[in-house]
């Protein structure tokens, strides 16, 4: 499925979502690899198979297989980390902050792409999953790598748009869009 076909799946009640997706695809704030890896990692975080298929197809047309794999790695490792570190951050018992995570995260040491790209993708997934501790850590790493506020804000804006596309499509498919007659 292409991104154009994905746009056709977005129902009329979500016209703003469709317009945001269109403007996002025309945005050139990020390099193509950064942008398409971000779209793929964010799509995976939505867990919506239609959105994942469209973004995987688009990313695979622009990125190397290694970069596509790195975006998928960012999404899968952050799925684990976001649950764990969100718990540690939100739990009122401070003891958890002193305990080792004991989670394998070897991919973080050598993601197979530029560190900044992997951090952008990890930030997008963390934003979708709502892990404040991870968002802070990735934003800090990006700033230390010289990535500016515009690119960081664009990353989170794109994640928000991809998430809204998934919600609009799920709502239309669930039939809830036709309720209230």
CSV table of N, CA and C in Angstrom, one decimal:
chain,number,residue,atom,x,y,z
A,1,UNK,N,0.8,-1.2,0.0
A,1,UNK,CA,0.0,0.0,0.0
A,1,UNK,C,0.9,1.2,0.0
A,2,UNK,N,0.5,2.2,-0.8
A,2,UNK,CA,1.3,3.5,-0.9
A,2,UNK,C,0.7,4.5,0.1
A,3,UNK,N,1.4,5.6,0.3
A,3,UNK,CA,0.9,6.6,1.2
A,3,UNK,C,-0.3,7.3,0.6
A,4,UNK,N,-0.3,7.4,-0.7
A,4,UNK,CA,-1.5,7.9,-1.4
A,4,UNK,C,-2.7,7.0,-1.2
A,5,UNK,N,-2.5,5.7,-1.2
A,5,UNK,CA,-3.6,4.8,-0.9
A,5,UNK,C,-4.0,4.9,0.6
A,6,UNK,N,-3.1,5.1,1.4
A,6,UNK,CA,-3.3,5.3,2.8
A,6,UNK,C,-4.2,6.6,3.0
A,7,UNK,N,-3.9,7.6,2.3
A,7,UNK,CA,-4.7,8.9,2.4
A,7,UNK,C,-6.2,8.6,2.1
A,8,UNK,N,-6.4,7.7,1.0
A,8,UNK,CA,-7.7,7.4,0.6
A,8,UNK,C,-8.5,6.6,1.7
A,9,UNK,N,-7.8,6.0,2.6
A,9,UNK,CA,-8.4,5.2,3.7
A,9,UNK,C,-8.9,6.1,4.8
A,10,UNK,N,-8.4,7.4,4.9
A,10,UNK,CA,-8.7,8.3,5.9
A,10,UNK,C,-10.1,8.8,5.7
A,11,UNK,N,-11.0,8.7,6.6
A,11,UNK,CA,-12.4,9.1,6.4
A,11,UNK,C,-12.6,10.6,6.4
A,12,UNK,N,-13.7,11.0,5.9
A,12,UNK,CA,-14.0,12.5,5.7
A,12,UNK,C,-14.0,13.2,7.1
A,13,UNK,N,-14.4,12.5,8.1
A,13,UNK,CA,-14.5,13.2,9.4
A,13,UNK,C,-13.1,13.6,9.9
A,14,UNK,N,-12.1,13.0,9.3
A,14,UNK,CA,-10.7,13.2,9.7
A,14,UNK,C,-10.0,14.0,8.6
A,15,UNK,N,-10.6,14.9,8.0
A,15,UNK,CA,-10.0,15.7,6.9
A,15,UNK,C,-8.8,16.4,7.3
A,16,UNK,N,-8.7,16.9,8.5
A,16,UNK,CA,-7.5,17.6,9.0
A,16,UNK,C,-6.4,16.6,9.1
A,17,UNK,N,-6.6,15.3,9.4
A,17,UNK,CA,-5.6,14.3,9.5
A,17,UNK,C,-5.0,14.1,8.1
A,18,UNK,N,-5.9,14.0,7.1
A,18,UNK,CA,-5.5,13.8,5.8
A,18,UNK,C,-4.6,15.0,5.3
A,19,UNK,N,-5.1,16.2,5.6
A,19,UNK,CA,-4.3,17.4,5.2
A,19,UNK,C,-2.9,17.4,5.9
A,20,UNK,N,-2.9,17.0,7.2
A,20,UNK,CA,-1.6,17.0,7.9
A,20,UNK,C,-0.7,15.9,7.3
A,21,UNK,N,-1.2,14.8,6.9
A,21,UNK,CA,-0.4,13.8,6.3
A,21,UNK,C,0.2,14.3,5.0
A,22,UNK,N,-0.6,15.0,4.2
A,22,UNK,CA,-0.2,15.5,2.9
A,22,UNK,C,0.9,16.5,3.2
A,23,UNK,N,0.7,17.5,4.1
A,23,UNK,CA,1.8,18.5,4.4
A,23,UNK,C,3.0,17.8,5.0
A,24,UNK,N,2.9,16.8,5.8
A,24,UNK,CA,4.0,16.1,6.4
A,24,UNK,C,4.9,15.5,5.3
A,25,UNK,N,4.2,14.9,4.3
A,25,UNK,CA,5.0,14.2,3.2
A,25,UNK,C,5.8,15.2,2.4
A,26,UNK,N,5.3,16.5,2.3
A,26,UNK,CA,6.0,17.5,1.5
A,26,UNK,C,7.0,18.2,2.4
A,27,UNK,N,7.0,18.0,3.7
A,27,UNK,CA,8.0,18.7,4.6
A,27,UNK,C,9.4,18.1,4.3
A,28,UNK,N,10.4,19.0,4.2
A,28,UNK,CA,11.8,18.6,3.9
A,28,UNK,C,12.7,19.0,5.1
A,29,UNK,N,12.1,19.2,6.3
A,29,UNK,CA,13.0,19.6,7.4
A,29,UNK,C,14.0,18.5,7.7
A,30,UNK,N,13.6,17.3,7.5
A,30,UNK,CA,14.5,16.1,7.8
A,30,UNK,C,15.1,15.5,6.5
A,31,UNK,N,16.2,14.9,6.6
A,31,UNK,CA,16.7,14.1,5.4
A,31,UNK,C,15.8,13.0,5.1
A,32,UNK,N,15.8,12.5,3.9
A,32,UNK,CA,14.9,11.4,3.5
A,32,UNK,C,15.0,10.2,4.5
A,33,UNK,N,16.2,9.8,4.8
A,33,UNK,CA,16.4,8.7,5.7
A,33,UNK,C,15.8,9.0,7.1
A,34,UNK,N,16.1,10.1,7.6
A,34,UNK,CA,15.5,10.5,8.9
A,34,UNK,C,14.0,10.5,8.9
A,35,UNK,N,13.5,11.1,7.8
A,35,UNK,CA,12.0,11.2,7.7
A,35,UNK,C,11.3,9.8,7.5
A,36,UNK,N,11.8,9.0,6.6
A,36,UNK,CA,11.1,7.8,6.3
A,36,UNK,C,11.3,6.7,7.4
A,37,UNK,N,12.5,6.8,8.1
A,37,UNK,CA,12.7,5.9,9.2
A,37,UNK,C,11.8,6.3,10.4
A,38,UNK,N,11.6,7.6,10.5
A,38,UNK,CA,10.7,8.2,11.5
A,38,UNK,C,9.2,7.7,11.2
A,39,UNK,N,8.8,7.8,10.0
A,39,UNK,CA,7.5,7.4,9.6
A,39,UNK,C,7.3,5.9,9.9
A,40,UNK,N,8.3,5.1,9.5
A,40,UNK,CA,8.2,3.6,9.8
A,40,UNK,C,8.1,3.3,11.3
A,41,UNK,N,9.1,3.9,12.0
A,41,UNK,CA,9.1,3.6,13.5
A,41,UNK,C,7.8,4.0,14.1
A,42,UNK,N,7.3,5.2,13.7
A,42,UNK,CA,6.1,5.7,14.3
A,42,UNK,C,4.9,4.8,13.9
A,43,UNK,N,4.9,4.4,12.7
A,43,UNK,CA,3.8,3.5,12.2
A,43,UNK,C,3.8,2.2,13.0
A,44,UNK,N,4.9,1.6,13.3
A,44,UNK,CA,5.0,0.4,14.0
A,44,UNK,C,4.5,0.6,15.5
A,45,UNK,N,4.8,1.8,16.0
A,45,UNK,CA,4.3,2.1,17.4
A,45,UNK,C,2.8,2.2,17.4
A,46,UNK,N,2.2,2.6,16.3
A,46,UNK,CA,0.7,2.7,16.3
A,46,UNK,C,0.0,1.3,16.4
A,47,UNK,N,0.8,0.3,15.9
A,47,UNK,CA,0.3,-1.1,15.9
A,47,UNK,C,-0.8,-1.3,14.9
A,48,UNK,N,-1.0,-0.4,13.9
A,48,UNK,CA,-2.0,-0.4,12.9
A,48,UNK,C,-1.4,-1.0,11.6
A,49,UNK,N,-1.9,-2.2,11.2
A,49,UNK,CA,-1.3,-2.9,10.1
A,49,UNK,C,-1.4,-2.1,8.8
A,50,UNK,N,-2.4,-1.4,8.6
A,50,UNK,CA,-2.6,-0.6,7.4
A,50,UNK,C,-1.6,0.5,7.3
A,51,UNK,N,-1.4,1.2,8.4
A,51,UNK,CA,-0.4,2.3,8.5
A,51,UNK,C,1.0,1.7,8.4
A,52,UNK,N,1.3,0.6,9.1
A,52,UNK,CA,2.6,0.0,9.0
A,52,UNK,C,2.9,-0.4,7.6
A,53,UNK,N,2.0,-1.0,6.9
A,53,UNK,CA,2.2,-1.5,5.5
A,53,UNK,C,2.6,-0.3,4.6
A,54,UNK,N,1.8,0.8,4.7
A,54,UNK,CA,2.1,2.0,3.8
A,54,UNK,C,3.4,2.6,4.1
A,55,UNK,N,3.8,2.7,5.4
A,55,UNK,CA,5.0,3.4,5.8
A,55,UNK,C,6.2,2.5,5.5
A,56,UNK,N,6.0,1.2,5.6
A,56,UNK,CA,7.1,0.2,5.3
A,56,UNK,C,7.4,0.3,3.8
A,57,UNK,N,6.3,0.3,3.0
A,57,UNK,CA,6.5,0.4,1.6
A,57,UNK,C,7.2,1.7,1.2
A,58,UNK,N,6.8,2.8,1.8
A,58,UNK,CA,7.4,4.1,1.4
A,58,UNK,C,8.9,4.1,1.9
A,59,UNK,N,9.1,3.6,3.1
A,59,UNK,CA,10.5,3.6,3.6
A,59,UNK,C,11.4,2.7,2.8
A,60,UNK,N,10.9,1.6,2.4
A,60,UNK,CA,11.7,0.6,1.7
A,60,UNK,C,12.1,1.1,0.3
A,61,UNK,N,11.3,2.0,-0.2
A,61,UNK,CA,11.6,2.6,-1.5
A,61,UNK,C,12.7,3.7,-1.5
A,62,UNK,N,13.0,4.2,-0.3
A,62,UNK,CA,13.9,5.3,-0.1
A,62,UNK,C,15.1,4.9,0.7
A,63,UNK,N,15.0,4.0,1.6
A,63,UNK,CA,16.1,3.7,2.5
A,63,UNK,C,16.7,2.4,2.2
A,64,UNK,N,18.0,2.2,2.7
A,64,UNK,CA,18.6,0.9,2.5
A,64,UNK,C,18.0,-0.1,3.4
A,65,UNK,N,18.1,-1.4,3.0
A,65,UNK,CA,17.6,-2.5,3.9
A,65,UNK,C,18.1,-2.4,5.3
A,66,UNK,N,19.3,-2.0,5.5
A,66,UNK,CA,19.9,-1.8,6.9
A,66,UNK,C,19.2,-0.7,7.6
A,67,UNK,N,18.9,0.4,7.0
A,67,UNK,CA,18.3,1.5,7.6
A,67,UNK,C,16.8,1.2,8.0
A,68,UNK,N,16.1,0.4,7.1
A,68,UNK,CA,14.8,0.0,7.4
A,68,UNK,C,14.8,-0.9,8.6
A,69,UNK,N,15.8,-1.8,8.7
A,69,UNK,CA,15.9,-2.7,9.8
A,69,UNK,C,16.2,-1.9,11.1
A,70,UNK,N,17.0,-0.9,11.0
A,70,UNK,CA,17.3,0.0,12.2
A,70,UNK,C,16.0,0.7,12.7
A,71,UNK,N,15.2,1.2,11.7
A,71,UNK,CA,13.9,1.8,12.2
A,71,UNK,C,13.0,0.8,12.9
A,72,UNK,N,13.0,-0.4,12.4
A,72,UNK,CA,12.2,-1.4,13.0
A,72,UNK,C,12.8,-1.8,14.4
A,73,UNK,N,14.1,-1.8,14.5
A,73,UNK,CA,14.8,-2.1,15.7
A,73,UNK,C,14.4,-1.0,16.7
A,74,UNK,N,14.5,0.3,16.3
A,74,UNK,CA,14.1,1.4,17.2
A,74,UNK,C,12.7,1.2,17.8
A,75,UNK,N,11.8,0.8,16.9
A,75,UNK,CA,10.4,0.7,17.3
A,75,UNK,C,10.3,-0.5,18.3
A,76,UNK,N,11.0,-1.6,18.1
A,76,UNK,CA,10.8,-2.8,18.9
A,76,UNK,C,11.5,-2.6,20.3
A,77,UNK,N,12.7,-2.0,20.2
A,77,UNK,CA,13.5,-1.8,21.5
A,77,UNK,C,12.7,-0.7,22.3
A,78,UNK,N,12.2,0.3,21.7
A,78,UNK,CA,11.5,1.3,22.5
A,78,UNK,C,10.2,0.8,23.0
A,79,UNK,N,9.6,-0.1,22.3
A,79,UNK,CA,8.3,-0.7,22.9
A,79,UNK,C,8.6,-1.3,24.2
A,80,UNK,N,9.8,-2.0,24.4
A,80,UNK,CA,10.2,-2.6,25.6
A,80,UNK,C,10.6,-1.5,26.6
A,81,UNK,N,11.5,-0.7,26.2
A,81,UNK,CA,12.0,0.4,27.1
A,81,UNK,C,10.9,1.3,27.6
A,82,UNK,N,10.0,1.7,26.7
A,82,UNK,CA,8.9,2.6,27.1
A,82,UNK,C,8.1,2.0,28.2
A,83,UNK,N,7.8,0.8,28.2
A,83,UNK,CA,7.0,0.2,29.3
A,83,UNK,C,7.8,0.2,30.6
A,84,UNK,N,9.0,-0.3,30.5
A,84,UNK,CA,9.9,-0.4,31.7
A,84,UNK,C,10.2,0.9,32.3
A,85,UNK,N,10.7,1.9,31.5
A,85,UNK,CA,11.1,3.1,32.1
A,85,UNK,C,9.9,4.0,32.4
A,86,UNK,N,8.8,3.9,31.8
A,86,UNK,CA,7.6,4.6,32.2
A,86,UNK,C,7.2,4.1,33.6
A,87,UNK,N,7.2,2.8,33.8
A,87,UNK,CA,6.9,2.3,35.1
A,87,UNK,C,7.9,2.8,36.2
A,88,UNK,N,9.2,2.8,35.9
A,88,UNK,CA,10.2,3.3,36.8
A,88,UNK,C,10.0,4.7,37.1
A,89,UNK,N,9.7,5.5,36.1
A,89,UNK,CA,9.5,6.9,36.3
A,89,UNK,C,8.2,7.2,37.1
A,90,UNK,N,7.1,6.5,36.8
A,90,UNK,CA,5.8,6.8,37.5
A,90,UNK,C,5.6,6.1,38.8
A,91,UNK,N,6.3,5.0,39.1
A,91,UNK,CA,6.1,4.3,40.3
A,91,UNK,C,6.5,5.2,41.5
A,92,UNK,N,5.8,5.2,42.6
A,92,UNK,CA,6.1,6.0,43.7
A,92,UNK,C,7.2,5.5,44.5
A,93,UNK,N,7.5,4.2,44.4
A,93,UNK,CA,8.6,3.6,45.2
A,93,UNK,C,9.9,3.9,44.5
A,94,UNK,N,10.8,4.7,45.1
A,94,UNK,CA,12.1,5.1,44.5
A,94,UNK,C,13.1,4.0,44.3
A,95,UNK,N,12.8,2.9,45.0
A,95,UNK,CA,13.8,1.7,44.9
A,95,UNK,C,13.9,1.2,43.5
A,96,UNK,N,12.9,1.3,42.6
A,96,UNK,CA,13.0,0.8,41.3
A,96,UNK,C,14.0,1.6,40.4
A,97,UNK,N,14.2,2.8,40.8
A,97,UNK,CA,15.2,3.7,40.0
A,97,UNK,C,16.6,3.2,40.3
A,98,UNK,N,16.8,2.5,41.4
A,98,UNK,CA,18.2,2.0,41.7
A,98,UNK,C,18.5,0.6,41.2
A,99,UNK,N,17.5,-0.1,40.7
A,99,UNK,CA,17.6,-1.5,40.3
A,99,UNK,C,18.0,-1.5,38.8
A,100,UNK,N,18.9,-2.5,38.5
A,100,UNK,CA,19.3,-2.6,37.1
A,100,UNK,C,18.1,-3.1,36.2
A,101,UNK,N,18.0,-2.6,35.0
A,101,UNK,CA,16.9,-2.9,34.1
A,101,UNK,C,17.0,-4.4,33.7
A,102,UNK,N,18.1,-4.9,33.5
A,102,UNK,CA,18.3,-6.3,33.0
A,102,UNK,C,17.5,-6.5,31.7
A,103,UNK,N,17.6,-5.6,30.8
A,103,UNK,CA,16.9,-5.7,29.5
A,103,UNK,C,18.1,-5.6,28.5
A,104,UNK,N,18.1,-6.5,27.5
A,104,UNK,CA,19.1,-6.4,26.5
A,104,UNK,C,18.7,-5.3,25.5
A,105,UNK,N,19.7,-4.4,25.3
A,105,UNK,CA,19.6,-3.3,24.4
A,105,UNK,C,20.8,-3.1,23.6
A,106,UNK,N,21.4,-4.2,23.1
A,106,UNK,CA,22.7,-4.1,22.4
A,106,UNK,C,22.5,-3.2,21.1
A,107,UNK,N,21.3,-3.2,20.5
A,107,UNK,CA,21.2,-2.4,19.3
A,107,UNK,C,21.4,-0.9,19.6
A,108,UNK,N,21.2,-0.4,20.8
A,108,UNK,CA,21.4,1.0,21.1
A,108,UNK,C,22.9,1.4,20.9
A,109,UNK,N,23.8,0.4,21.2
A,109,UNK,CA,25.2,0.7,21.0
A,109,UNK,C,25.7,0.8,19.6
A,110,UNK,N,25.1,0.0,18.7
A,110,UNK,CA,25.4,0.0,17.3
A,110,UNK,C,24.1,-0.2,16.5
A,111,UNK,N,23.4,0.9,16.2
A,111,UNK,CA,22.1,0.7,15.6
A,111,UNK,C,22.2,0.5,14.1
A,112,UNK,N,23.3,0.6,13.5
A,112,UNK,CA,23.5,0.4,12.0
A,112,UNK,C,23.2,1.6,11.2
A,113,UNK,N,22.8,2.7,11.8
A,113,UNK,CA,22.6,4.0,11.1
A,113,UNK,C,23.3,5.1,12.0
A,114,UNK,N,23.3,6.3,11.5
A,114,UNK,CA,23.8,7.4,12.3
A,114,UNK,C,23.0,7.5,13.6
A,115,UNK,N,23.7,7.8,14.6
A,115,UNK,CA,23.1,7.8,16.0
A,115,UNK,C,21.9,8.8,16.0
A,116,UNK,N,22.1,10.0,15.4
A,116,UNK,CA,21.0,11.0,15.4
A,116,UNK,C,19.7,10.4,14.8
A,117,UNK,N,19.8,9.7,13.7
A,117,UNK,CA,18.6,9.1,13.1
A,117,UNK,C,17.9,8.1,14.1
A,118,UNK,N,18.7,7.3,14.6
A,118,UNK,CA,18.2,6.3,15.6
A,118,UNK,C,17.5,7.0,16.8
A,119,UNK,N,18.1,8.0,17.2
A,119,UNK,CA,17.6,8.8,18.4
A,119,UNK,C,16.3,9.5,18.0
A,120,UNK,N,16.2,10.0,16.8
A,120,UNK,CA,14.9,10.6,16.3
A,120,UNK,C,13.8,9.6,16.3
A,121,UNK,N,14.1,8.4,15.7
A,121,UNK,CA,13.1,7.3,15.6
A,121,UNK,C,12.7,6.9,17.0
A,122,UNK,N,13.7,6.8,17.9
A,122,UNK,CA,13.4,6.3,19.3
A,122,UNK,C,12.5,7.4,20.0
A,123,UNK,N,12.8,8.6,19.7
A,123,UNK,CA,12.0,9.7,20.3
A,123,UNK,C,10.6,9.6,19.8
A,124,UNK,N,10.4,9.4,18.5
A,124,UNK,CA,9.0,9.4,18.0
A,124,UNK,C,8.2,8.2,18.6
A,125,UNK,N,8.8,7.1,18.8
A,125,UNK,CA,8.1,5.9,19.4
A,125,UNK,C,7.8,6.2,20.8
A,126,UNK,N,8.8,6.8,21.5
A,126,UNK,CA,8.6,7.1,22.9
A,126,UNK,C,7.5,8.2,23.1
A,127,UNK,N,7.4,9.1,22.2
A,127,UNK,CA,6.3,10.1,22.3
A,127,UNK,C,4.9,9.4,22.1
A,128,UNK,N,4.8,8.5,21.1
A,128,UNK,CA,3.6,7.8,20.9
A,128,UNK,C,3.2,6.9,22.1
A,129,UNK,N,4.2,6.3,22.7
A,129,UNK,CA,4.0,5.4,23.8
A,129,UNK,C,3.9,6.2,25.2
A,130,UNK,N,4.2,7.5,25.2
A,130,UNK,CA,4.0,8.3,26.4
A,130,UNK,C,5.0,8.0,27.5
A,131,UNK,N,6.2,7.8,27.1
A,131,UNK,CA,7.3,7.6,28.1
A,131,UNK,C,8.1,8.8,28.3
A,132,UNK,N,7.8,9.6,29.4
A,132,UNK,CA,8.5,10.8,29.6
A,132,UNK,C,10.0,10.7,29.9
A,133,UNK,N,10.3,9.6,30.6
A,133,UNK,CA,11.7,9.4,30.9
A,133,UNK,C,12.5,9.1,29.6
A,134,UNK,N,11.9,8.3,28.7
A,134,UNK,CA,12.6,8.0,27.4
A,134,UNK,C,12.6,9.3,26.5
A,135,UNK,N,11.5,10.0,26.5
A,135,UNK,CA,11.5,11.3,25.7
A,135,UNK,C,12.6,12.2,26.1
A,136,UNK,N,12.7,12.4,27.4
A,136,UNK,CA,13.8,13.3,28.0
A,136,UNK,C,15.2,12.8,27.6
A,137,UNK,N,15.4,11.4,27.7
A,137,UNK,CA,16.7,10.9,27.4
A,137,UNK,C,17.1,11.0,25.9
A,138,UNK,N,16.1,10.8,25.0
A,138,UNK,CA,16.4,10.9,23.6
A,138,UNK,C,16.5,12.4,23.1
A,139,UNK,N,15.7,13.2,23.7
A,139,UNK,CA,15.8,14.7,23.4
A,139,UNK,C,17.2,15.2,23.8
A,140,UNK,N,17.6,14.8,25.0
A,140,UNK,CA,18.9,15.2,25.5
A,140,UNK,C,20.1,14.7,24.5
A,141,UNK,N,20.0,13.4,24.2
A,141,UNK,CA,21.0,12.8,23.3
A,141,UNK,C,21.0,13.6,21.9
A,142,UNK,N,19.8,13.9,21.4
A,142,UNK,CA,19.7,14.6,20.1
A,142,UNK,C,20.4,16.0,20.2
A,143,UNK,N,20.1,16.7,21.3
A,143,UNK,CA,20.7,18.0,21.5
A,143,UNK,C,22.2,17.9,21.6
A,144,UNK,N,22.7,16.9,22.3
A,144,UNK,CA,24.1,16.7,22.5
A,144,UNK,C,24.8,16.4,21.1
A,145,UNK,N,24.0,15.8,20.2
A,145,UNK,CA,24.5,15.5,18.9
A,145,UNK,C,24.4,16.7,17.9
A,146,UNK,N,23.9,17.8,18.4
A,146,UNK,CA,23.8,19.0,17.6
A,146,UNK,C,22.5,19.1,16.8
A,147,UNK,N,21.5,18.2,17.1
A,147,UNK,CA,20.2,18.3,16.4
A,147,UNK,C,19.4,19.5,17.1
A,148,UNK,N,18.9,20.3,16.2
A,148,UNK,CA,18.2,21.5,16.7
A,148,UNK,C,16.7,21.3,17.1
A,149,UNK,N,16.2,22.3,17.7
A,149,UNK,CA,14.8,22.2,18.2
A,149,UNK,C,13.8,22.0,17.1
A,150,UNK,N,14.0,22.6,15.9
A,150,UNK,CA,13.1,22.4,14.8
A,150,UNK,C,13.0,21.0,14.4
A,151,UNK,N,14.1,20.3,14.3
A,151,UNK,CA,14.1,18.8,13.9
A,151,UNK,C,13.4,18.0,14.9
A,152,UNK,N,13.7,18.3,16.2
A,152,UNK,CA,13.1,17.5,17.3
A,152,UNK,C,11.6,17.7,17.3
A,153,UNK,N,11.2,19.0,17.2
A,153,UNK,CA,9.7,19.3,17.1
A,153,UNK,C,9.1,18.7,15.9
A,154,UNK,N,9.7,18.7,14.8
A,154,UNK,CA,9.2,18.1,13.6
A,154,UNK,C,9.0,16.6,13.8
A,155,UNK,N,10.0,15.9,14.5
A,155,UNK,CA,9.9,14.5,14.8
A,155,UNK,C,8.6,14.2,15.6
A,156,UNK,N,8.4,14.9,16.6
A,156,UNK,CA,7.2,14.7,17.4
A,156,UNK,C,5.9,15.0,16.7
A,157,UNK,N,6.0,16.1,15.9
A,157,UNK,CA,4.8,16.4,15.1
A,157,UNK,C,4.4,15.3,14.1
A,158,UNK,N,5.5,14.7,13.5
A,158,UNK,CA,5.2,13.6,12.5
A,158,UNK,C,4.7,12.4,13.3
A,159,UNK,N,5.2,12.1,14.5
A,159,UNK,CA,4.7,11.0,15.3
A,159,UNK,C,3.3,11.2,15.6
A,160,UNK,N,2.9,12.4,15.9
A,160,UNK,CA,1.5,12.7,16.3
A,160,UNK,C,0.6,12.5,15.0
A,161,UNK,N,1.1,12.9,13.9
A,161,UNK,CA,0.3,12.8,12.7
A,161,UNK,C,0.1,11.3,12.3
A,162,UNK,N,1.2,10.5,12.4
A,162,UNK,CA,1.1,9.1,12.1
A,162,UNK,C,0.1,8.4,13.1
A,163,UNK,N,0.2,8.8,14.3
A,163,UNK,CA,-0.8,8.2,15.3
A,163,UNK,C,-2.2,8.6,15.0
A,164,UNK,N,-2.4,9.9,14.6
A,164,UNK,CA,-3.8,10.3,14.3
A,164,UNK,C,-4.3,9.6,13.0
A,165,UNK,N,-3.4,9.3,12.1
A,165,UNK,CA,-3.9,8.5,10.9
A,165,UNK,C,-4.4,7.2,11.3
A,166,UNK,N,-3.6,6.5,12.2
A,166,UNK,CA,-4.0,5.2,12.7
A,166,UNK,C,-5.3,5.2,13.4
A,167,UNK,N,-5.5,6.2,14.3
A,167,UNK,CA,-6.8,6.3,15.0
A,167,UNK,C,-8.0,6.6,14.1
A,168,UNK,N,-7.8,7.5,13.1
A,168,UNK,CA,-8.9,7.8,12.1
A,168,UNK,C,-9.3,6.5,11.4
A,169,UNK,N,-8.3,5.8,10.9
A,169,UNK,CA,-8.6,4.6,10.1
A,169,UNK,C,-9.2,3.5,11.0
A,170,UNK,N,-8.7,3.3,12.2
A,170,UNK,CA,-9.3,2.3,13.1
A,170,UNK,C,-10.8,2.7,13.5
A,171,UNK,N,-11.0,4.0,13.6
A,171,UNK,CA,-12.4,4.5,13.9
A,171,UNK,C,-13.3,4.2,12.8
A,172,UNK,N,-12.9,4.5,11.6
A,172,UNK,CA,-13.7,4.2,10.4
A,172,UNK,C,-13.9,2.7,10.2
A,173,UNK,N,-12.9,1.9,10.5
A,173,UNK,CA,-13.1,0.4,10.3
A,173,UNK,C,-13.9,-0.2,11.4
A,174,UNK,N,-13.9,0.4,12.6
A,174,UNK,CA,-14.7,-0.2,13.7
A,174,UNK,C,-16.2,0.1,13.5
A,175,UNK,N,-16.6,1.0,12.7
A,175,UNK,CA,-18.0,1.4,12.5
A,175,UNK,C,-18.4,2.5,13.4
A,176,UNK,N,-17.6,2.9,14.3
A,176,UNK,CA,-18.0,4.0,15.2
A,176,UNK,C,-18.2,5.3,14.5
A,177,UNK,N,-17.7,5.4,13.4
A,177,UNK,CA,-17.8,6.7,12.6
A,177,UNK,C,-19.3,6.8,12.2
A,178,UNK,N,-20.0,5.7,12.0
A,178,UNK,CA,-21.4,5.8,11.5
A,178,UNK,C,-22.4,5.9,12.7
A,179,UNK,N,-22.0,5.8,13.9
A,179,UNK,CA,-22.9,5.9,15.0
A,179,UNK,C,-23.4,7.3,15.2
A,180,UNK,N,-24.5,7.5,15.9
A,180,UNK,CA,-25.1,8.8,16.2
A,180,UNK,C,-25.9,9.3,15.1
A,181,UNK,N,-26.8,8.5,14.6
A,181,UNK,CA,-27.8,9.0,13.6
A,181,UNK,C,-29.1,9.4,14.2
